[in-house]
Structures are given as C-alpha cells and as structure tokens.
Short mmCIF file of C-alpha atoms and ligand atoms in Angstrom, two decimals:
data_model
loop_
_atom_site.label_atom_id
_atom_site.label_comp_id
_atom_site.label_asym_id
_atom_site.label_seq_id
_atom_site.Cartn_x
_atom_site.Cartn_y
_atom_site.Cartn_z
CA MET A 664 19.54 -4.92 4.09
CA LEU A 665 17.94 -2.70 6.73
CA PHE A 666 14.99 -4.27 8.48
CA ARG A 667 13.18 -2.88 11.51
CA GLN A 668 10.29 -4.44 13.34
CA LEU A 669 8.51 -1.56 15.07
CA TYR A 670 5.90 -1.93 17.78
CA ASP A 671 2.88 0.09 18.85
CA SER A 672 2.15 -0.96 22.41
CA VAL A 673 -1.36 0.54 22.48
CA SER A 674 -2.72 -1.68 19.68
CA SER A 675 0.01 -4.36 19.85
CA THR A 676 0.71 -3.70 16.18
CA TYR A 677 3.94 -4.53 14.41
CA SER A 678 5.03 -2.29 11.58
CA TYR A 679 7.95 -3.14 9.33
CA LEU A 680 10.42 -0.74 7.83
CA MET A 681 12.84 -1.99 5.20
CA ALA A 682 15.42 -0.70 2.76
CA SER A 683 18.28 -2.24 0.84
CA ARG A 684 20.84 0.25 2.12
CA ARG A 685 21.45 3.38 4.14
CA GLY A 686 20.70 6.43 2.03
CA GLY A 687 18.32 4.42 -0.11
CA GLU A 688 14.61 4.01 -0.70
CA ALA A 689 12.47 2.59 2.09
CA LEU A 690 9.11 0.91 2.42
CA ILE A 691 6.91 0.52 5.48
CA ILE A 692 4.17 -2.05 6.13
CA ASP A 693 1.21 -1.36 8.46
CA PRO A 694 2.29 1.97 9.97
CA VAL A 695 0.31 3.29 12.97
CA LEU A 696 -0.82 6.93 12.99
CA GLU A 697 0.39 7.70 16.52
CA ARG A 698 3.87 6.38 15.67
CA VAL A 699 4.46 8.49 12.57
CA ASP A 700 6.77 10.96 14.37
CA HIS A 701 8.86 8.02 15.46
CA TYR A 702 9.07 6.60 11.91
CA ILE A 703 10.03 9.98 10.49
CA ARG A 704 12.82 10.33 13.04
CA LEU A 705 14.09 6.84 12.28
CA LEU A 706 14.00 7.51 8.53
CA ARG A 707 16.05 10.62 9.09
CA GLU A 708 18.53 8.86 11.35
CA LEU A 709 19.04 6.05 8.87
CA ASP A 710 19.13 8.52 5.96
CA LEU A 711 16.23 6.75 4.21
CA LYS A 712 13.73 8.07 1.71
CA LEU A 713 10.30 6.59 2.32
CA VAL A 714 8.80 5.87 -1.08
CA LYS A 715 6.03 3.39 -0.30
CA ALA A 716 3.67 2.75 2.62
CA VAL A 717 1.54 -0.38 2.48
CA ASP A 718 -1.32 -1.70 4.60
CA THR A 719 -2.08 -5.43 4.67
CA HIS A 720 -5.80 -4.71 5.17
CA ILE A 721 -8.20 -2.18 6.66
CA HIS A 722 -7.38 -2.31 10.34
CA ALA A 723 -10.06 -2.22 13.03
CA ASP A 724 -7.83 -1.67 16.02
CA HIS A 725 -5.72 1.33 15.08
CA VAL A 726 -5.75 4.22 12.65
CA THR A 727 -3.34 3.72 9.79
CA GLY A 728 -0.32 5.97 9.36
CA LEU A 729 -0.63 5.85 5.56
CA GLY A 730 -2.28 9.24 5.07
CA GLU A 731 -0.01 11.06 7.51
CA LEU A 732 3.14 9.51 6.03
CA ARG A 733 1.97 10.47 2.53
CA ASP A 734 1.38 14.05 3.65
CA ARG A 735 4.74 14.32 5.35
CA THR A 736 6.99 12.36 3.00
CA GLN A 737 5.01 12.40 -0.29
CA CYS A 738 5.31 8.61 -0.37
CA ILE A 739 3.08 6.34 -2.44
CA THR A 740 0.27 4.68 -0.46
CA ILE A 741 -0.62 1.13 -1.41
CA MET A 742 -3.38 -1.35 -0.62
CA GLY A 743 -4.82 -4.38 -2.31
CA GLU A 744 -7.40 -4.04 -5.05
CA HIS A 745 -10.13 -5.44 -2.79
CA SER A 746 -9.79 -2.67 -0.24
CA GLY A 747 -12.72 -0.28 0.13
CA VAL A 748 -10.50 2.68 1.00
CA ASP A 749 -11.56 5.86 -0.81
CA VAL A 750 -8.21 6.50 -2.42
CA VAL A 751 -4.71 5.12 -2.19
CA SER A 752 -2.02 5.94 -4.76
CA MET A 753 -1.65 2.40 -6.01
CA ARG A 754 -3.65 -0.80 -5.78
CA VAL A 755 -2.06 -4.20 -6.13
CA ALA A 756 -3.45 -7.63 -6.98
CA ASP A 757 -2.46 -11.21 -6.28
CA GLY A 758 0.75 -12.00 -8.15
CA ASP A 759 1.85 -8.35 -8.43
CA ARG A 760 5.10 -7.08 -6.98
CA ILE A 761 5.73 -3.99 -4.91
CA ASP A 762 9.20 -2.74 -5.75
CA ILE A 763 11.52 -0.18 -4.28
CA GLU A 764 15.24 0.10 -4.90
CA GLY A 765 16.76 -3.28 -4.02
CA VAL A 766 13.63 -4.71 -2.35
CA GLY A 767 10.66 -6.50 -3.91
CA LEU A 768 7.52 -7.76 -2.21
CA GLY A 769 5.37 -10.43 -3.82
CA VAL A 770 1.65 -9.83 -3.33
CA ILE A 771 -0.48 -12.74 -2.11
CA TYR A 772 -4.23 -12.25 -1.75
CA THR A 773 -5.15 -13.94 1.53
CA PRO A 774 -8.79 -13.06 2.35
CA GLY A 775 -10.55 -14.40 5.43
CA HIS A 776 -9.75 -12.12 8.35
CA THR A 777 -11.19 -9.40 6.12
CA SER A 778 -12.12 -9.55 2.45
CA ASP A 779 -9.23 -7.17 1.71
CA SER A 780 -6.43 -9.03 3.52
CA TYR A 781 -3.16 -9.42 1.68
CA SER A 782 0.18 -10.97 2.60
CA PHE A 783 3.50 -9.81 1.24
CA GLN A 784 6.43 -12.10 0.61
CA MET A 785 10.04 -11.07 0.47
CA ALA A 786 12.88 -13.55 -0.02
CA ASP A 787 13.04 -15.50 3.26
CA ARG A 788 10.01 -13.95 4.97
CA VAL A 789 6.31 -13.28 4.68
CA PHE A 790 4.28 -10.47 6.21
CA THR A 791 0.99 -12.09 7.03
CA GLY A 792 -1.06 -9.18 8.38
CA ASP A 793 -3.82 -10.66 10.53
CA THR A 794 -4.28 -13.70 8.32
CA LEU A 795 -1.73 -15.81 10.17
CA LEU A 796 -0.59 -14.76 13.63
CA ILE A 797 1.97 -16.47 15.83
CA ARG A 798 0.08 -19.41 17.35
CA GLY A 799 -3.16 -17.79 16.24
CA THR A 800 -5.15 -16.51 13.28
CA GLY A 801 -7.03 -13.24 12.80
CA ARG A 802 -10.68 -13.27 13.77
CA THR A 803 -13.17 -13.63 10.94
CA ASP A 804 -16.36 -12.27 12.49
CA PHE A 805 -16.49 -8.75 11.01
CA GLN A 806 -15.35 -6.66 8.02
CA ASN A 807 -16.55 -9.35 5.61
CA GLY A 808 -14.49 -11.93 7.42
CA ASP A 809 -14.90 -15.51 6.23
CA PRO A 810 -13.37 -18.50 8.03
CA ARG A 811 -13.68 -20.65 4.91
CA ALA A 812 -11.69 -18.15 2.83
CA GLN A 813 -9.16 -17.84 5.64
CA TYR A 814 -8.64 -21.59 5.74
CA GLU A 815 -7.96 -21.54 1.99
CA SER A 816 -5.62 -18.58 2.36
CA ILE A 817 -3.65 -20.24 5.14
CA PHE A 818 -3.54 -23.82 3.94
CA GLY A 819 -3.77 -23.15 0.21
CA ARG A 820 -1.32 -20.24 0.05
CA LEU A 821 0.78 -19.51 3.15
CA MET A 822 1.42 -23.11 4.17
CA LYS A 823 2.70 -23.77 0.63
CA LEU A 824 5.68 -21.52 1.35
CA PRO A 825 8.90 -23.25 2.45
CA ASP A 826 8.87 -24.33 6.12
CA GLU A 827 11.79 -22.07 7.01
CA THR A 828 10.01 -18.93 5.73
CA LEU A 829 9.91 -16.38 8.54
CA VAL A 830 6.44 -15.26 9.57
CA TYR A 831 6.04 -11.61 10.54
CA PRO A 832 2.45 -10.84 11.59
CA ALA A 833 0.70 -7.49 12.05
CA HIS A 834 0.03 -8.15 15.73
CA ASP A 835 1.10 -10.11 18.72
CA TYR A 836 -0.42 -9.98 22.16
CA LYS A 837 1.87 -12.47 23.91
CA GLY A 838 5.33 -11.10 23.22
CA ASP A 839 6.29 -13.22 20.22
CA MET A 840 7.94 -11.36 17.37
CA VAL A 841 8.62 -13.83 14.61
CA SER A 842 7.88 -17.44 13.76
CA THR A 843 8.22 -19.71 10.73
CA ILE A 844 5.74 -21.44 8.47
CA GLY A 845 6.94 -24.86 9.69
CA GLU A 846 6.60 -23.85 13.33
CA GLU A 847 3.07 -22.55 12.81
CA ARG A 848 2.03 -25.66 10.93
CA ALA A 849 3.23 -27.78 13.85
CA PHE A 850 2.24 -25.67 16.85
CA ASN A 851 -0.42 -23.14 15.92
CA PRO A 852 -3.48 -24.48 17.78
CA ARG A 853 -5.89 -23.09 15.15
CA LEU A 854 -4.15 -25.08 12.44
CA GLN A 855 -4.52 -28.42 14.17
CA VAL A 856 -7.84 -29.09 12.46
CA LYS A 857 -8.75 -32.07 10.30
CA SER A 858 -11.04 -30.27 7.88
CA ILE A 859 -12.19 -26.92 6.63
CA ASP A 860 -15.51 -27.44 8.47
CA GLU A 861 -13.73 -27.98 11.75
CA TYR A 862 -11.84 -24.72 11.20
CA VAL A 863 -15.05 -22.87 10.36
CA ASP A 864 -16.69 -24.20 13.53
CA LEU A 865 -13.71 -23.19 15.62
CA MET A 866 -13.65 -19.65 14.20
CA ASN A 867 -17.42 -19.21 14.47
CA ASN A 868 -17.38 -20.00 18.16
CA LEU A 869 -14.68 -17.67 19.43
CA LYS A 870 -17.21 -15.16 20.85
CA LEU A 871 -14.77 -12.25 20.94
CA PRO A 872 -15.75 -8.71 21.95
CA ASN A 873 -15.37 -6.07 19.23
CA PRO A 874 -12.04 -4.24 19.24
CA LYS A 875 -12.16 -1.07 21.35
CA MET A 876 -11.04 1.15 18.50
CA MET A 877 -13.25 -0.41 15.83
CA ASP A 878 -15.87 2.35 15.60
CA VAL A 879 -13.15 4.96 15.24
CA ALA A 880 -10.49 3.09 13.30
CA VAL A 881 -12.53 1.51 10.50
CA PRO A 882 -14.24 4.72 9.34
CA ALA A 883 -10.96 6.65 9.63
CA ASN A 884 -9.09 3.98 7.69
CA LEU A 885 -11.68 4.02 4.91
CA HIS A 886 -11.03 7.71 4.31
CA ILE A 887 -7.31 8.18 4.01
CA GLY A 888 -7.44 9.64 0.51
CA LEU A 889 -5.60 12.85 -0.19
CA SER A 890 -8.03 15.67 -0.73
CA GLN A 891 -7.53 16.47 -4.40
CA ASP A 892 -9.88 19.40 -3.83
CA ASP A 893 -7.02 21.60 -2.59
CA VAL A 894 -5.19 21.08 -5.85
CA ALA A 895 -8.41 21.75 -7.76
CA ARG A 896 -8.97 24.99 -5.84
CA HIS A 897 -5.61 26.23 -7.09
CA GLY A 898 -6.86 25.62 -10.61
CA TRP A 899 -4.34 22.83 -11.14
CA ALA A 900 -6.84 20.06 -11.91
CA VAL A 901 -8.54 19.03 -15.14
CA SER A 902 -11.47 16.63 -15.05
CA ALA A 903 -11.04 13.38 -16.98
CA ARG A 904 -13.78 14.46 -19.37
CA ASP A 905 -12.03 17.75 -20.17
CA ALA A 906 -8.66 16.03 -20.37
CA ILE A 907 -9.92 13.61 -23.05
CA ALA A 908 -10.53 16.58 -25.33
CA LEU A 909 -6.89 17.62 -24.87
CA VAL A 910 -5.36 14.41 -26.27
CA GLY A 911 -3.24 15.27 -29.29
CA HIS A 912 -3.03 19.00 -28.56
CA SER A 913 0.43 20.28 -29.47
CA ASP A 914 0.75 22.74 -26.59
CA LEU A 915 0.62 20.19 -23.79
CA THR A 916 1.93 16.75 -22.90
CA PHE A 917 0.44 14.10 -20.66
CA VAL A 918 2.94 12.76 -18.13
CA ASP A 919 2.31 9.27 -16.74
CA LEU A 920 3.62 8.93 -13.17
CA ARG A 921 2.73 5.27 -12.75
CA GLU A 922 5.06 2.30 -12.76
CA GLU A 923 5.70 0.12 -15.77
CA ARG A 924 3.56 -2.68 -14.36
CA GLU A 925 0.54 -0.43 -13.93
CA ARG A 926 0.94 0.87 -17.48
CA GLU A 927 1.08 -2.63 -18.91
CA LYS A 928 -2.01 -3.64 -16.99
CA THR A 929 -4.34 -0.77 -17.90
CA GLY A 930 -2.64 0.99 -20.78
CA ALA A 931 -1.59 4.64 -20.98
CA ILE A 932 -3.00 7.85 -22.41
CA PRO A 933 -1.82 7.96 -26.06
CA GLY A 934 1.29 10.03 -26.61
CA SER A 935 2.15 10.45 -22.95
CA LEU A 936 5.61 10.69 -21.44
CA HIS A 937 6.57 8.19 -18.75
CA ALA A 938 8.08 9.68 -15.59
CA PRO A 939 7.65 7.33 -12.59
CA TYR A 940 6.65 9.26 -9.47
CA PRO A 941 9.51 8.16 -7.15
CA HIS A 942 12.02 9.98 -9.40
CA LEU A 943 9.92 13.09 -9.99
CA LYS A 944 12.28 15.40 -8.14
CA GLU A 945 15.17 14.50 -10.45
CA TYR A 946 12.98 14.88 -13.54
CA LEU A 947 11.89 18.36 -12.48
CA GLY A 948 15.37 19.56 -11.54
CA THR A 949 17.79 21.31 -13.90
CA GLY A 950 19.01 18.76 -16.42
CA GLY A 951 16.09 16.49 -15.56
CA MET A 952 13.94 14.97 -18.26
CA LEU A 953 10.79 17.03 -17.60
CA HIS A 954 12.72 20.21 -16.98
CA GLU A 955 14.53 19.94 -20.30
CA PHE A 956 11.43 18.80 -22.17
CA ALA A 957 9.34 21.71 -20.92
CA ALA A 958 12.15 24.19 -21.62
CA ALA A 959 12.68 22.88 -25.15
CA THR A 960 9.03 22.62 -26.20
CA GLY A 961 7.28 25.19 -24.01
CA ARG A 962 4.57 22.61 -23.47
CA ARG A 963 2.31 22.48 -20.46
CA LEU A 964 2.65 19.30 -18.36
CA LEU A 965 -0.53 17.41 -17.55
CA PHE A 966 0.31 14.77 -14.94
CA TYR A 967 -1.72 11.66 -14.33
CA CYS A 968 -1.50 8.46 -12.30
CA ALA A 969 -3.88 5.68 -11.19
CA PHE A 970 -6.26 7.62 -8.91
CA GLY A 971 -4.98 11.20 -8.94
CA GLU A 972 -3.06 10.92 -5.66
CA ARG A 973 0.47 10.84 -7.01
CA SER A 974 -0.38 13.38 -9.71
CA ALA A 975 -1.86 15.79 -7.15
CA MET A 976 1.39 15.63 -5.18
CA ALA A 977 3.37 15.94 -8.42
CA VAL A 978 1.50 19.11 -9.43
CA ALA A 979 2.23 20.70 -6.08
CA ALA A 980 5.92 19.81 -6.48
CA ALA A 981 6.03 21.01 -10.09
CA GLN A 982 4.32 24.30 -9.28
CA LYS A 983 6.80 24.82 -6.46
CA ALA A 984 9.64 24.11 -8.90
CA GLY A 985 8.37 26.87 -11.19
CA PHE A 986 6.22 24.91 -13.65
CA THR A 987 3.36 27.38 -13.32
CA THR A 988 1.16 25.81 -16.00
CA ALA A 989 1.42 22.23 -14.66
CA CYS A 990 -1.85 20.51 -13.82
CA HIS A 991 -3.16 16.99 -13.35
CA VAL A 992 -6.04 14.72 -14.28
CA HIS A 993 -8.39 14.67 -11.29
CA GLY A 994 -9.13 11.07 -10.29
CA GLY A 995 -6.43 9.65 -12.56
CA ILE A 996 -6.80 6.72 -14.95
CA ASP A 997 -9.65 5.42 -12.81
CA ALA A 998 -11.72 8.51 -13.72
CA TRP A 999 -10.33 8.48 -17.27
CA ARG A 1000 -11.61 4.95 -17.87
CA LYS A 1001 -15.01 5.78 -16.41
CA ALA A 1002 -15.19 8.69 -18.87
CA ASN A 1003 -14.26 6.28 -21.70
CA GLY A 1004 -10.93 7.95 -22.40
CA PRO A 1005 -8.70 6.25 -24.98
CA LEU A 1006 -5.90 4.01 -23.72
CA ALA A 1007 -2.95 2.69 -25.68
CA HIS A 1008 -1.03 -0.48 -24.89
FE1 LIG B 1564 -7.01 -6.72 11.42
#
C-alpha cells in the first residue's frame, strides 16, 4: 500500500494520495490547485496512474485541484451528491464505495461543517475532511453549516468507528498529522460536551473571522466542471433529446462509461455497451473491445456517463485514436433523465 499525506502550507491543507502498488491506479483526496505540479511529479516518480480525485466538501480556504488534475490526467472527479458544484464526473452518496484497483473507500455523509461534507473510510483509517479535526472540529457558521448536524455526524457516525481508527483530517494548524477516534473522543475539547445543545452553543459562539480565501475559493470551487462546449464545438456532442431518438438505430451503439454501481442505481440506456472509463484506453486500442466492435460492425460510438464529463474526455480520446464518428451525450444521464429518456435496469 502506498500512502502519502501531502501538505499545502499556505492553507494548511492535507491531501492524501493512495494506491495499492507501484505502477497501479491511484486516488487523491482534497488536492490543492497550487500543488498540482507537485502531485503530477510524485505520480510520475511512483509510476502511478491517477484515476480518481475526490473532495470531501466545497472548500472555502483554497481552490481545489480537481479540475486541473482532470485536465492533466483525465482522472474522474468525485464529490458527494449534496455538493453544489456545477459538474463533477461522479457523485457519491452515503453508503456508496469509491473503488480503484486494490483500494476502496466507504462513503459516510457527515454534514455540519458544510451541508456537503463527506468522510471517507478505508480499512484502518477515516478521512474526516473538516468535520472532525485533530483536537477541533470544522466551523459551522457558513456554507450551510449546522452545528446540530455536525454533532450528529461526529457522535452518531464517526465516533461509532472503532477507537483505534486513524483520523486523517483535511487541515491542521498546530502541526498534528494524524490522530485516532479514541484519542479524539477523550481529548478533543469540542467533544467534551454533555448534550447536543451545549455543542450548538459552543459552535455558535466561536466568533471566527471569515477565511481569507473564501470570496475567491468558494466561487472557483463551485465551477470546476469541464467545459463540454469545446467538445460540442467540434461537433462531437449530441443533446439528450436528440440522442433519445437514436435509441435502437442499427448504425450506432451507446457506450456506457459509468461504473457498475452507478448503472445499478440509475439504470442504463437500453442496448448500450458497458465500457468503464478507467479502462477506456485499452478498449480503444488494437484488440480492445471497442476497437474490435467498431471494426466488425462499422457502428458509430455514442459515449455517455453520469454528467457528460467522462464521456467528453472519452470522445476526445476516441477521436484522437481514429474513431472519427465518435460522439457523446451532452450532460450525460443527468440530462437524459431530465429529457425523459428510457432507462433499463
Ligand atoms: Fe472546509
């Protein structure tokens, strides 16, 4: 197991890079924009392929590295379903899992610091974002923060994890890097309250100044979506409405880039092929499933995913690989559902 705790000294943010082996797939949690060059170098040095970048919540103190990492590595960007971000590639809900080769993160919805705060649990550790900090908790006075919800998230969810679970937060301002659930229960001053009301009082009277970066970071972090307009300008996009009329046509095939779990949850476009995005390169290469399928049938490939992010990147890759008729469904299944497109389970 490769595990790196990375630090941005400007915003005191911790980011976490993990992979099951050298040469394998990697995932990063809470990357910082200004540190992206550093992450890319590290990925190269460790011979890792970044496949997923995840944010625990919309940050107010730094600009996320999600968009930049997506543009430079074609990775999948992920946030929780409660996040107000314009577009990420994948949205996860409480109880879901985020998987890469050899590593799985359990998704725990832990609102309170913000209404879109999530924690991610992996084997012996939990990434708590700003929900639970070392000897502290994330403020609850902006971004739909709610001390009552935070109390429930901490005591009702995180404190139910085994005492020895390692706690890796999104920030630390005092030099601590890791703690445990048991240690925080015993020594975190914010958790030494007798009731939810006492916690709410405590949090409502912190009187903290707004973060310096807030006016810049929050708006920037809300708009990290890939511009699908570039792909549309090339003529490689089909609107959901137009795509619905193409279901069943014998000269094209819909290609679903989502993961099995996403397909089970929302259903798939009837008759579509399944080609999960992380393996797209192999599928498009000689001998690959899509390569052979297109060669054998002469069919046009119409990619789709959840929001059109992965499929936009897939079209660019397919066009580059010589699939000159490839296109994608603009806005993905999200747009498809809004246009009342048929879905099969
Ligand atoms: Fe935060």
